[in-house]
């Protein structure tokens, strides 16, 4: 294989985290062609929650591939899809008893919005500053985490209104004060721009992902839930990045004592096979005209088998508990480093969805330091990503199977990188 030739023909539209060619993945590691191991704390952007090539997931994929690759949901049901519904029923709130399957997160969000519009007969949707929901024309219109996702593609889909997300650290306010202000601004939007009777849904990430790994204050989602109930507006929670154990619970909303009307999931659902779902009460889905939504590959047999094995593995190996323990270890370690390195302005997160935001001594977003540290970590074989509107937040998304030793090793590499960056 002529790698240089092939690489020169790949579209440059893919932004590059590294030029690593990964020939193999196992657990928390990716391996390059020379067999060199990289501790992968990117998990393919929050996807391989059970680790790379978990034996149980691989076995399920192999077995299903030998029986049926593709049944097509309009034509024939298949056992993995039915088994997946049974598994999901055990981990989502009983009220959310209807399931539609597609392939990617963006498709699930588009599906949720189509469902909300059709079920309510209302046109508009409210989203939040810093939200990321995908890259199709529809989901790009709902995404405000960085201008790069929108620039050059405008005009986008109309009927989208944007409210502030309670990013307390950015505002420099107390968390609950920020939450109260954001809820007031949300109600102001309903009074001034999109009337409740025109508003089908509110779409929100329970923990902001691409927008900077921001955990909302406790009262915020409860407040949103109340306003939605008051006006018959559907609350859609986008759990594409925060779901499937990432925050130490099956779904991030469980930390906040609320439930959604519609939920979107993808990424961690199938450990790397493409699969996503719109989950909502069947009574709502019954208002979705049959045939008005669908897709060739949604609910693919091999992906569904991988998802069943993923859910069983997370449960049987007690990976939610591990995410809580290892997340606490990671946060403690980062907070210790923060004391020595003031450029680590904020350390925040839930479970193994942890971000540390770099700011300079004038509180300006410090992308350069964040990028330099991530690069130095890569040279030491630890893979990390950045996120946030200024790309100045390093995000930690190790697999849920990560060990105490691997977290310790990653903290040491990160600590060394911080030292080096401080000396430059
Ligand atoms: C919260 C959230 N929603 C939607 C998406 C889009 O998912 P996909 O890239 O699978 O279309 C992402 C991807 O990062 C995401 O983080």
PDB file of C-alpha atoms and ligand atoms in Angstrom, residues 104-106 132-134 205 210 238 240-241 267, ligand 1:
ATOM      1  CA  UNK A 104     -25.349   9.080  13.217  1.00  0.00           C
ATOM      2  CA  UNK A 105     -25.928  11.633  15.938  1.00  0.00           C
ATOM      3  CA  UNK A 106     -26.912  14.313  13.433  1.00  0.00           C
ATOM      4  CA  UNK A 132     -23.304  21.117  19.021  1.00  0.00           C
ATOM      5  CA  UNK A 133     -25.821  18.887  17.289  1.00  0.00           C
ATOM      6  CA  UNK A 134     -24.222  17.849  13.973  1.00  0.00           C
ATOM      7  CA  UNK A 205     -27.187  19.027  25.788  1.00  0.00           C
ATOM      8  CA  UNK A 210     -18.111  20.352  21.782  1.00  0.00           C
ATOM      9  CA  UNK A 238     -29.189  15.485  23.127  1.00  0.00           C
ATOM     10  CA  UNK A 240     -25.209  11.812  21.847  1.00  0.00           C
ATOM     11  CA  UNK A 241     -21.927  12.605  23.632  1.00  0.00           C
ATOM     12  CA  UNK A 267     -21.677   7.476  19.785  1.00  0.00           C
TER      13      UNK A 267
HETATM   14  C1  LIG B   1     -24.080  16.326  21.451  1.00  0.00           C
HETATM   15  C2  LIG B   1     -23.873  15.892  20.029  1.00  0.00           C
HETATM   16  N1  LIG B   1     -24.934  15.814  19.200  1.00  0.00           N
HETATM   17  C3  LIG B   1     -24.794  15.429  17.922  1.00  0.00           C
HETATM   18  C4  LIG B   1     -23.560  15.119  17.400  1.00  0.00           C
HETATM   19  C5  LIG B   1     -23.435  14.692  15.969  1.00  0.00           C
HETATM   20  O1  LIG B   1     -23.130  13.349  15.898  1.00  0.00           O
HETATM   21  P1  LIG B   1     -22.548  12.700  14.536  1.00  0.00           P
HETATM   22  O2  LIG B   1     -21.175  13.250  14.357  1.00  0.00           O
HETATM   23  O3  LIG B   1     -22.593  11.238  14.802  1.00  0.00           O
HETATM   24  O4  LIG B   1     -23.480  13.119  13.453  1.00  0.00           O
HETATM   25  C6  LIG B   1     -22.430  15.186  18.216  1.00  0.00           C
HETATM   26  C7  LIG B   1     -21.094  14.870  17.685  1.00  0.00           C
HETATM   27  O5  LIG B   1     -20.078  15.180  18.244  1.00  0.00           O
HETATM   28  C8  LIG B   1     -22.582  15.589  19.566  1.00  0.00           C
HETATM   29  O6  LIG B   1     -21.534  15.677  20.385  1.00  0.00           O
END
